[in-house]
Short mmCIF file of C-alpha atoms and ligand atoms in Angstrom, two decimals:
data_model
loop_
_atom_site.label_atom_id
_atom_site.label_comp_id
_atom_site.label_asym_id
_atom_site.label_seq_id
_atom_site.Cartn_x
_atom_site.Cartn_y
_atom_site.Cartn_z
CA UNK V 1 -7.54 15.62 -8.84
CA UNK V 2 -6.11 12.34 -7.74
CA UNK V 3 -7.58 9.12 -9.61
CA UNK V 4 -8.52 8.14 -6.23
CA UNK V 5 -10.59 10.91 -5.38
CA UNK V 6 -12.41 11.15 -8.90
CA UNK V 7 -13.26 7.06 -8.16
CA UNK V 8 -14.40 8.48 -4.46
CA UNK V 9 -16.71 11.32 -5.82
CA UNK V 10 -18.80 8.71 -8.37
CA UNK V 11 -19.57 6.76 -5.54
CA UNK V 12 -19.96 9.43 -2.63
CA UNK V 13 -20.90 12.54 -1.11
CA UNK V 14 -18.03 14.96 0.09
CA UNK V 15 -14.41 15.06 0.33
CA UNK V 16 -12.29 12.20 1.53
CA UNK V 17 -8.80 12.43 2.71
CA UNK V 18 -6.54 10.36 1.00
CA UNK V 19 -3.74 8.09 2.46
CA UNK V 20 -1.30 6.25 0.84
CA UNK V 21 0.91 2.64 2.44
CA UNK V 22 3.60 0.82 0.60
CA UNK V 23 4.16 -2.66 -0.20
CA UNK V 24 7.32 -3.75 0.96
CA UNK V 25 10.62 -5.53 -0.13
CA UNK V 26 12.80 -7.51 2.81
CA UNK V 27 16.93 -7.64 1.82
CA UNK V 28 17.45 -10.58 4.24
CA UNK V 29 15.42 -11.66 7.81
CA UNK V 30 12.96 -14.62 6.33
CA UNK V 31 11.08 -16.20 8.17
CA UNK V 32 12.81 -14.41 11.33
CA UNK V 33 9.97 -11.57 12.88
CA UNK V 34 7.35 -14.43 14.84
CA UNK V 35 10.50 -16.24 16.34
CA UNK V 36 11.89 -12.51 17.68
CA UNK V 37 14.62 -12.61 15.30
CA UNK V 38 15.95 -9.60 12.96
CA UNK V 39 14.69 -8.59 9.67
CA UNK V 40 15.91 -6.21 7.18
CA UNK V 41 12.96 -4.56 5.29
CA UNK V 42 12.35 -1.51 3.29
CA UNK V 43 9.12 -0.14 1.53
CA UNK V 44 8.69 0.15 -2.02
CA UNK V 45 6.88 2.90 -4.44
CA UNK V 46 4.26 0.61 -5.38
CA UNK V 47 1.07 1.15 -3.01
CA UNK V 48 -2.36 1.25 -1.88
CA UNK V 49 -4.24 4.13 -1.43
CA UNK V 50 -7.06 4.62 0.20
CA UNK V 51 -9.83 7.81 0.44
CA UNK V 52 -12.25 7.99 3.24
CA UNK V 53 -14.57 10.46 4.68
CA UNK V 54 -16.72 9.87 7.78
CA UNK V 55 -20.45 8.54 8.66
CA UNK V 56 -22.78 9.59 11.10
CA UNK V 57 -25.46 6.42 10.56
CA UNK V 58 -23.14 3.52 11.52
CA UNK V 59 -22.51 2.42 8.07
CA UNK V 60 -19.44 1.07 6.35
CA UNK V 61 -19.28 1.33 2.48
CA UNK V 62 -16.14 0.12 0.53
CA UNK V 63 -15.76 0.22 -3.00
CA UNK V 64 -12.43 -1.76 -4.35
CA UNK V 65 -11.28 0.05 -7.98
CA UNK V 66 -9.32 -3.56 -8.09
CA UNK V 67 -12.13 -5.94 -7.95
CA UNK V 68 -14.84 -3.26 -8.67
CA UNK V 69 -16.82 -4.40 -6.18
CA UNK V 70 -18.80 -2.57 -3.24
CA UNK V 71 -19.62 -3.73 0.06
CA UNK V 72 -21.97 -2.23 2.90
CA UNK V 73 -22.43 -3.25 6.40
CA UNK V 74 -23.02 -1.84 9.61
CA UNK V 75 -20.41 -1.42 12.20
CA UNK V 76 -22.54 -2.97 14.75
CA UNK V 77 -22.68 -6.30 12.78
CA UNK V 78 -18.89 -6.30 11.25
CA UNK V 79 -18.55 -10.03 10.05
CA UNK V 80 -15.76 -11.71 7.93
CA UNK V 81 -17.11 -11.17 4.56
CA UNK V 82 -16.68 -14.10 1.88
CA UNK V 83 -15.07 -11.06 -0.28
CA UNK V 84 -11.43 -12.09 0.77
CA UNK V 85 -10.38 -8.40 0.21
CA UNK V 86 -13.08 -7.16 2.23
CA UNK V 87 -11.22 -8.42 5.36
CA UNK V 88 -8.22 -7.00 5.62
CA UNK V 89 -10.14 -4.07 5.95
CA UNK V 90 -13.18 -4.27 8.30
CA UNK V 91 -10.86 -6.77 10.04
CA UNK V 92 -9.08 -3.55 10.97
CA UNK V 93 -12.38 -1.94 11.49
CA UNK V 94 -12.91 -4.73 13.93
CA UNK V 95 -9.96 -4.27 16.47
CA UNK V 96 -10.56 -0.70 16.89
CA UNK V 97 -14.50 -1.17 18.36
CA UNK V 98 -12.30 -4.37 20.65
CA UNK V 99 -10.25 -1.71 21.88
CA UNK V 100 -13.52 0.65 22.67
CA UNK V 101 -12.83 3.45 20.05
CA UNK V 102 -15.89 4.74 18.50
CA UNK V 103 -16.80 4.76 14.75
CA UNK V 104 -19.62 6.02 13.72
CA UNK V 105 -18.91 4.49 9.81
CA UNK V 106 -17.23 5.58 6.68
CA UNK V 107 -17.13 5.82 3.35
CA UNK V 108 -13.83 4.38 1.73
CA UNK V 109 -12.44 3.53 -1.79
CA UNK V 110 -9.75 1.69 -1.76
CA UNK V 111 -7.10 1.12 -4.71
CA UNK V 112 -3.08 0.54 -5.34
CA UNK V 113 -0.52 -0.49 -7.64
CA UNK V 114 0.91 -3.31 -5.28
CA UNK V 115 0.73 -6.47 -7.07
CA UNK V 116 -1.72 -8.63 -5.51
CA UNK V 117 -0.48 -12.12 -4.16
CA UNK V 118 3.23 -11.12 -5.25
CA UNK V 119 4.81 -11.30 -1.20
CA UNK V 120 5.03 -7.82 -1.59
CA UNK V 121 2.40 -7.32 1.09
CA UNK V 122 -0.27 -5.92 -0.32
CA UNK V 123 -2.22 -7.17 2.26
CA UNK V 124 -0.13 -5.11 5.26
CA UNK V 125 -0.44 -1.95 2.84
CA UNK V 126 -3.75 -1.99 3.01
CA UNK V 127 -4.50 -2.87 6.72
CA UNK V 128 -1.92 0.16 7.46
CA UNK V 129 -3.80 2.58 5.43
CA UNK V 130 -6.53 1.61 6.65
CA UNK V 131 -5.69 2.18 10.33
CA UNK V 132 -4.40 5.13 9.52
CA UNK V 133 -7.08 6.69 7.90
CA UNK V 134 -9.26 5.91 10.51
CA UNK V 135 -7.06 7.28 13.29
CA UNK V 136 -7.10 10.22 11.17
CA UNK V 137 -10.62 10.56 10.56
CA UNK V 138 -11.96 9.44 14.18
CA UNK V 139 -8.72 11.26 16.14
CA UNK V 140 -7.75 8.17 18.26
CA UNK V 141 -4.41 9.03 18.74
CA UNK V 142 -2.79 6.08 18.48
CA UNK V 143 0.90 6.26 17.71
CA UNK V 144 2.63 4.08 14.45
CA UNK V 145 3.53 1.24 16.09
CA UNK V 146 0.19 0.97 18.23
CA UNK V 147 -1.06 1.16 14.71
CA UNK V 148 1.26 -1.35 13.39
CA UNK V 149 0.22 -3.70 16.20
CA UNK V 150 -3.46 -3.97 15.73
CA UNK V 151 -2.75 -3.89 11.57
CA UNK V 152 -0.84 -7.40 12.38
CA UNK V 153 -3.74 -8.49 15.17
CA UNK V 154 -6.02 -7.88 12.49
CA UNK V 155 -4.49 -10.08 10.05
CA UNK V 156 -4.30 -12.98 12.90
CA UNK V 157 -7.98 -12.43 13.12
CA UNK V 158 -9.88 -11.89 9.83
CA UNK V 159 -7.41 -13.40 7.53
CA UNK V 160 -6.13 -16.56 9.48
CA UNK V 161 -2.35 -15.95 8.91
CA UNK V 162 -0.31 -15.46 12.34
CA UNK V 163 1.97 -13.15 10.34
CA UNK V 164 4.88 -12.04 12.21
CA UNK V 165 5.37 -7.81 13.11
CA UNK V 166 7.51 -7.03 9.43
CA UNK V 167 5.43 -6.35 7.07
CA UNK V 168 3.30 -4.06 8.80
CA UNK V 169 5.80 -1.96 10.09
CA UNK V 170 7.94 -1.50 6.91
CA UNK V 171 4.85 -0.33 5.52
CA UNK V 172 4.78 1.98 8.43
CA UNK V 173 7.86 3.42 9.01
CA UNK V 174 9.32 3.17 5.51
CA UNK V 175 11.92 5.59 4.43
CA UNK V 176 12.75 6.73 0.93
CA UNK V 177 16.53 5.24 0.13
CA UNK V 178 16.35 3.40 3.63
CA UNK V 179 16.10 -0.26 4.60
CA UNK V 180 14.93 -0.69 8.45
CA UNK V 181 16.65 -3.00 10.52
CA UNK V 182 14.13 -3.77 12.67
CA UNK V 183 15.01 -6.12 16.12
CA UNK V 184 11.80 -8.29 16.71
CA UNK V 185 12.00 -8.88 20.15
CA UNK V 186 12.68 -5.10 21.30
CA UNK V 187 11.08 -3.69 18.45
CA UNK V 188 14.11 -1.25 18.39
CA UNK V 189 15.04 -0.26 14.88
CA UNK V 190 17.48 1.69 12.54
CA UNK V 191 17.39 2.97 9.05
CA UNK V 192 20.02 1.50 7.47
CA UNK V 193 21.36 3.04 3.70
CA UNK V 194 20.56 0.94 0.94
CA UNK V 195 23.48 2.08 -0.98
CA UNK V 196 24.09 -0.36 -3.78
CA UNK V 197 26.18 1.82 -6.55
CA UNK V 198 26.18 0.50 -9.85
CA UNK V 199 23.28 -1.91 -8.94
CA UNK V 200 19.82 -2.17 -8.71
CA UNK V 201 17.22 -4.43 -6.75
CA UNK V 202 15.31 -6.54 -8.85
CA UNK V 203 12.41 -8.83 -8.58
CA UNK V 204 11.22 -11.40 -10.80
CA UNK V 205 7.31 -12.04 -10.29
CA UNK V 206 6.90 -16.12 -10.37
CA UNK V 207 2.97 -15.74 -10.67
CA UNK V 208 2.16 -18.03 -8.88
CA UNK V 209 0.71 -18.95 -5.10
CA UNK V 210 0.25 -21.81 -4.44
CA UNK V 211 -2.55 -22.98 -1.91
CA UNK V 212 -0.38 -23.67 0.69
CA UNK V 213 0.74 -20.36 1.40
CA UNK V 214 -0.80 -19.99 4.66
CA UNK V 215 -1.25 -23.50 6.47
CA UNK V 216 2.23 -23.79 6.11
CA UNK V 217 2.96 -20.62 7.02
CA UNK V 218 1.31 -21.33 10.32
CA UNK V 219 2.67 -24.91 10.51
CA UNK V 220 6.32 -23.02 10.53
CA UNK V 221 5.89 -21.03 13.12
CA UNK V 222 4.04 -23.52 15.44
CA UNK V 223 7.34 -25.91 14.61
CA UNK V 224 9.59 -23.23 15.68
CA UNK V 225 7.50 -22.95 18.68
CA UNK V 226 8.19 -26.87 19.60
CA UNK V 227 11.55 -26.38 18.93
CA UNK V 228 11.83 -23.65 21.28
CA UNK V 229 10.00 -25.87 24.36
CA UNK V 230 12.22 -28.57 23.94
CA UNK V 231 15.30 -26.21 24.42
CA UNK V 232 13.35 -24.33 27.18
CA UNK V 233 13.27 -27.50 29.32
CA UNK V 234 16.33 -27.83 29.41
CA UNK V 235 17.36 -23.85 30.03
CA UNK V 236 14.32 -21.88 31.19
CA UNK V 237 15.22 -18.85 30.19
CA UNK V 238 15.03 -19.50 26.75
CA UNK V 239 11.75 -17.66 25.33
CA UNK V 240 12.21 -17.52 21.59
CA UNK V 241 14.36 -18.84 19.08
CA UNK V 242 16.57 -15.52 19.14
CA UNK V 243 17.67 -16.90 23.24
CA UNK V 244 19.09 -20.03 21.04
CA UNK V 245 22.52 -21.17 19.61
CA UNK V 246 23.21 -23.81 16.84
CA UNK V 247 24.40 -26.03 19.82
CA UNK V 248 21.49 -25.86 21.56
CA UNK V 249 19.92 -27.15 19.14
CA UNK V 250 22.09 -29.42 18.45
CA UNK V 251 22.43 -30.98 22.10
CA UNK V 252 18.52 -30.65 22.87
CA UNK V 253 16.56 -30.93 19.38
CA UNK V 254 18.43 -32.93 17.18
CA UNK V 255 18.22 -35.68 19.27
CA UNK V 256 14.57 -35.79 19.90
CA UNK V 257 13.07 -34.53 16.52
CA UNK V 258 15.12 -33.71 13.26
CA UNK V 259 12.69 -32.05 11.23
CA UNK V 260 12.33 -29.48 13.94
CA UNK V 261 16.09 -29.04 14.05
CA UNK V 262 16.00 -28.59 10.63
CA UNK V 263 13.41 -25.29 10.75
CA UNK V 264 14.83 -24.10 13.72
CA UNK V 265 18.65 -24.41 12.42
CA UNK V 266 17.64 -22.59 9.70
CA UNK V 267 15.86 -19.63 11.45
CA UNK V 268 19.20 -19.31 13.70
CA UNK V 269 21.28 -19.08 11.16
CA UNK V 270 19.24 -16.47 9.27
CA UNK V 271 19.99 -14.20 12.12
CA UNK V 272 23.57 -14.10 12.46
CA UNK V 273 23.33 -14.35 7.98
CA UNK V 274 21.47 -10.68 8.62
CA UNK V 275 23.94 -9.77 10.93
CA UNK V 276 26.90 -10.05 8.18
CA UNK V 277 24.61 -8.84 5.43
CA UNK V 278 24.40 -5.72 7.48
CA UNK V 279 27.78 -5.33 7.67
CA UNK V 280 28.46 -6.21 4.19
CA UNK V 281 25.63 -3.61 3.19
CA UNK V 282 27.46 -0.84 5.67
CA UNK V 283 31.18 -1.86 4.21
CA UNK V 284 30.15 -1.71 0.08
CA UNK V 285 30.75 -5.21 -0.13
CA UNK V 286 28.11 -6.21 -2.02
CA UNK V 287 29.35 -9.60 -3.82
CA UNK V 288 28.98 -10.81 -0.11
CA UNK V 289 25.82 -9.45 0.22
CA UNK V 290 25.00 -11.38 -3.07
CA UNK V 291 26.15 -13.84 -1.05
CA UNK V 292 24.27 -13.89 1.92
CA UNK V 293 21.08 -13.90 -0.34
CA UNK V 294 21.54 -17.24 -2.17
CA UNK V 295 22.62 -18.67 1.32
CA UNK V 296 19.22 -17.41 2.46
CA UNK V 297 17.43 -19.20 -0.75
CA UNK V 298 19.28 -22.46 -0.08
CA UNK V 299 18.28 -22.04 3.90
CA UNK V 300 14.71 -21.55 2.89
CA UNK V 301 14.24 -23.83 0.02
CA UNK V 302 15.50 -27.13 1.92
CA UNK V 303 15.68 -26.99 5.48
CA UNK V 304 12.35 -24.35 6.09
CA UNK V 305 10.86 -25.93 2.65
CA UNK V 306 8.50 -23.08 1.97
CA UNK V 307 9.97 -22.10 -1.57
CA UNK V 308 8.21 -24.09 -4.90
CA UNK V 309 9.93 -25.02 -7.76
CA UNK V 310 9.31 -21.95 -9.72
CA UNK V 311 10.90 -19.57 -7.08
CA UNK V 312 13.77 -21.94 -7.39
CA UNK V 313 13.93 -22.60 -10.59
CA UNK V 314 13.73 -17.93 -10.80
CA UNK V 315 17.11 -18.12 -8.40
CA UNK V 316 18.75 -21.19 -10.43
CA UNK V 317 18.60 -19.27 -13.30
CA UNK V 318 20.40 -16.38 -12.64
CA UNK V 319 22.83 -18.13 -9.80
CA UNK V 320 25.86 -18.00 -12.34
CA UNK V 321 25.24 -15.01 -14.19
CA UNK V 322 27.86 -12.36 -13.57
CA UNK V 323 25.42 -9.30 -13.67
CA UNK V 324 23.62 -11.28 -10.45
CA UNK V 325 25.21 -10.81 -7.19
CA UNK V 326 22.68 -12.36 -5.25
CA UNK V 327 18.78 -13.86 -5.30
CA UNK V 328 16.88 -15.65 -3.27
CA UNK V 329 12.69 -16.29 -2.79
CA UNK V 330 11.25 -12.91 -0.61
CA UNK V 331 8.28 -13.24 2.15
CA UNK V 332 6.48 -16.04 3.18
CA UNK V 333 6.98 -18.26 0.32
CA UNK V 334 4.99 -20.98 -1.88
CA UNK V 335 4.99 -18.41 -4.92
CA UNK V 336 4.98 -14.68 -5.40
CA UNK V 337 8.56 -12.90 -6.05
CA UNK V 338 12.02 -13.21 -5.89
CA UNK V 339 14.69 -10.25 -4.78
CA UNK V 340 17.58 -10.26 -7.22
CA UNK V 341 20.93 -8.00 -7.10
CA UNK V 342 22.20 -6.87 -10.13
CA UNK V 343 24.39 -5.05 -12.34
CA UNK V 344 22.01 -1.78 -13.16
CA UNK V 345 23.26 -2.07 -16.94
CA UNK V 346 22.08 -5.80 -17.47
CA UNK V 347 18.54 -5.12 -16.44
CA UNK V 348 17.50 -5.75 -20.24
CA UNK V 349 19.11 -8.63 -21.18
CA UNK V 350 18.68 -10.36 -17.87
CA UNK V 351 14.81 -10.19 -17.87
CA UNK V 352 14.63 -11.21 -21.58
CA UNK V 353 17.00 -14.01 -20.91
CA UNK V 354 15.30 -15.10 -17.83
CA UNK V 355 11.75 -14.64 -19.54
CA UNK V 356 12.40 -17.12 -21.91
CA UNK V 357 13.72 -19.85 -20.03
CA UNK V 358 10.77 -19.38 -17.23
CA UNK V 359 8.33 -19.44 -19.62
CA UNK V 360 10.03 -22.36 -21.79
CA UNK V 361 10.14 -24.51 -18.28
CA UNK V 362 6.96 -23.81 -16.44
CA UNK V 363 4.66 -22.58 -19.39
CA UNK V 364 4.22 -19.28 -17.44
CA UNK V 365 5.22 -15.55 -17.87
CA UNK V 366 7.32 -13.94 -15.39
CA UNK V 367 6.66 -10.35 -14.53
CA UNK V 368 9.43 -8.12 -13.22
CA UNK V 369 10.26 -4.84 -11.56
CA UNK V 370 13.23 -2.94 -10.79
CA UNK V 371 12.17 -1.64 -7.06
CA UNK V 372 12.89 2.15 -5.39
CA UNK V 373 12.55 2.54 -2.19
CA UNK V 374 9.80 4.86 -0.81
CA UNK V 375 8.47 6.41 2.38
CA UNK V 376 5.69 4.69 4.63
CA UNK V 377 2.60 4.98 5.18
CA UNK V 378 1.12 8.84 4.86
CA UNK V 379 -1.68 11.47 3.98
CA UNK V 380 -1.08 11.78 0.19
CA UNK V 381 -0.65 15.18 -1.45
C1 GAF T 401 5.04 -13.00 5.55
C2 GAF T 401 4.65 -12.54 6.94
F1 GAF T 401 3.55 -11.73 6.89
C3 GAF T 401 5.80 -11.83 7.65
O1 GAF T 401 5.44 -11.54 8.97
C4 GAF T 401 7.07 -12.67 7.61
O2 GAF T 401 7.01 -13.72 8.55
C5 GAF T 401 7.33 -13.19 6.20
O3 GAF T 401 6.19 -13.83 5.63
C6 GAF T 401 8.47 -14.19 6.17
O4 GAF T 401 9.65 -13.56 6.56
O5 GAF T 401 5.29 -11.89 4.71
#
């Protein structure tokens, strides 16, 4: 019997299925999914799992094996619940009754091994599970990326954070050995191989978030969005950022605001960056690839300005170490991890080396792991 399901039968009656959604790593793409850009993600074997069987009385119980706490309400009174982690899953709830389907309620424990506040989206594992289960359990039929859709809407809605489509559907569509190249704007994807011989991916946990995370987060995209109306007066059919070239830019935003060049500069070049790391990634060349990633730290750390100084003090100290090809901050910044490249035989003495110095600098322990890549989101067993 599954941890899960012994957690699930000291709380409740009957059997629960049990599904299972990854947190996720993203190679390149920052910052690039809510301006219709590309992105370049892959799901890891850390994950949430959740077991749920169904209700007849219109009840909702949760227990959380994380925070050990339970919650109870009925479906006809779903509310955002001052228990943060609470939301991302009635918030779910919530978007299925908008969209008409029935459910009657459920009992659910929910647990996981994806570090929480890490950028590994912990949060998108668990709304996909979630959705999941409960097209399981109620048959709605939806298909993944309906699922992936309302997973994101829900995290607009009960969690505040006008997250972009990535997270949700690497959780989704993961693929063991597989990154996803996923195009934004016509949601068309491809597995890529994440062949890296003789390396491994490798992320250093800064532990910290800071507060932030999600105002600026929002403040980003809304900048992006002026950026793209000042270049849309000018040529009309320009929707998004992805219908604009550094000299657009250039000749319509620079001139009037330079901050906003600076965001949206950045988010242009991250595209065509992805572009070449994709090719690098297809052709072995993975020193470029290394490449691409500190390009992507610099890119993010002072022209979009959502890294902190301990995700760039993580990448300073390992920028001229030759068992590093590449690092750079991953996810929406402010804290949580960054993605290193390395030489799989340094693993050791890189994380003691870099363990030190973090902790000598900031007073704080890093936390690492050396990531797999796993399937998405699935009935476990
Ligand atoms: C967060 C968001 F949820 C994603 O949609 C994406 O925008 C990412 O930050 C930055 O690339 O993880």
């Amino acid at each position: 019997m599954l941890q899960i399901e012994k957690k699930f039968s000291e709380y409740f009656p009957g059997q629960p299925v049990i599904i299972t959604s990854p947190g996720r790593i993203n190679i390149i793409g920052e910052h690039t999914d809510y301006n219709n850009g590309y992105v370049l993600p892959a799901a890891i074997d850390k994950a949430i799992s959740v077991a749920v069987n169904k209700r007849d009385d219109g009840i909702i119980k949760i227990y959380s094996t994380q925070y050990n706490e339970l919650y109870e309400s009925s479906v006809a009174a779903l509310v955002k619940s001052n228990l943060n982690w609470v939301n991302y899953i009635i918030g779910v709830a919530d978007q299925l009754l908008k969209k008409d389907f029935v459910i009657t309620g459920f009992n659910m424990v929910v647990d996981g091994d994806v570090p929480l506040g890490a950028g590994l989206s912990s949060s998108a594992a668990v709304e996909c599970a979630v959705v999941f289960a409960l097209n399981e359990l109620f048959e709605l039929k939806l298909d993944k990326l309906e699922m992936v859709k309302l997973a994101q809407k829900a995290e607009h809605e009960f969690a505040g954070v006008m997250c972009g489509i990535m997270d949700m559907f690497a959780s989704m569509y993961g693929k063991a050995e597989y990154a996803i190249k996923l195009d934004c704007r016509s949601l068309e994807y491809e597995y890529v191989p994440l062949k890296l011989p003789g390396h491994k991916l490798l992320l250093f946990n800064t532990n910290v978030k800071h507060n932030l995370a999600s105002s600026a987060y929002n403040e980003r995209r809304a900048q992006c969005e002026s950026g793209v109306a000042l270049v849309a007066k000018q040529i009309a059919s320009v929707k998004s950022l992805r219908d604009v070239t550094a000299q657009m830019l250039e000749q319509y935003v620079l001139p009037a605001d330079e901050l906003i060049y600076k965001r949206c500069n950045y988010v242009v070049q991250e595209n065509l960056r992805l572009l070449q790391a994709c090719e690098n990634l297809n052709k072995g060349n993975l020193w470029e690839l290394g490449k691409n990633m500190f390009d992507t730290h610099r890119g993010l750390s002072e022209d979009y300005e959502v890294s902190c100084k301990e995700l760039d003090l993580l990448v300073s100290l390992v920028k001229n170490n030759k068992a590093v090809l590449g690092a750079r901050m991953m996810g929406g910044g402010f804290g949580g991890c960054t993605l290193n490249l390395v030489n799989e035989n340094e693993i050791e003495r890189l994380v003691n080396e870099v363990g030190e110095k973090y902790l000598l600098q900031t007073g704080l322990s890093c936390s690492y792991y050396v990531v797999a890549v796993g399937g998405g989101t699935s009935v476990a067993g």
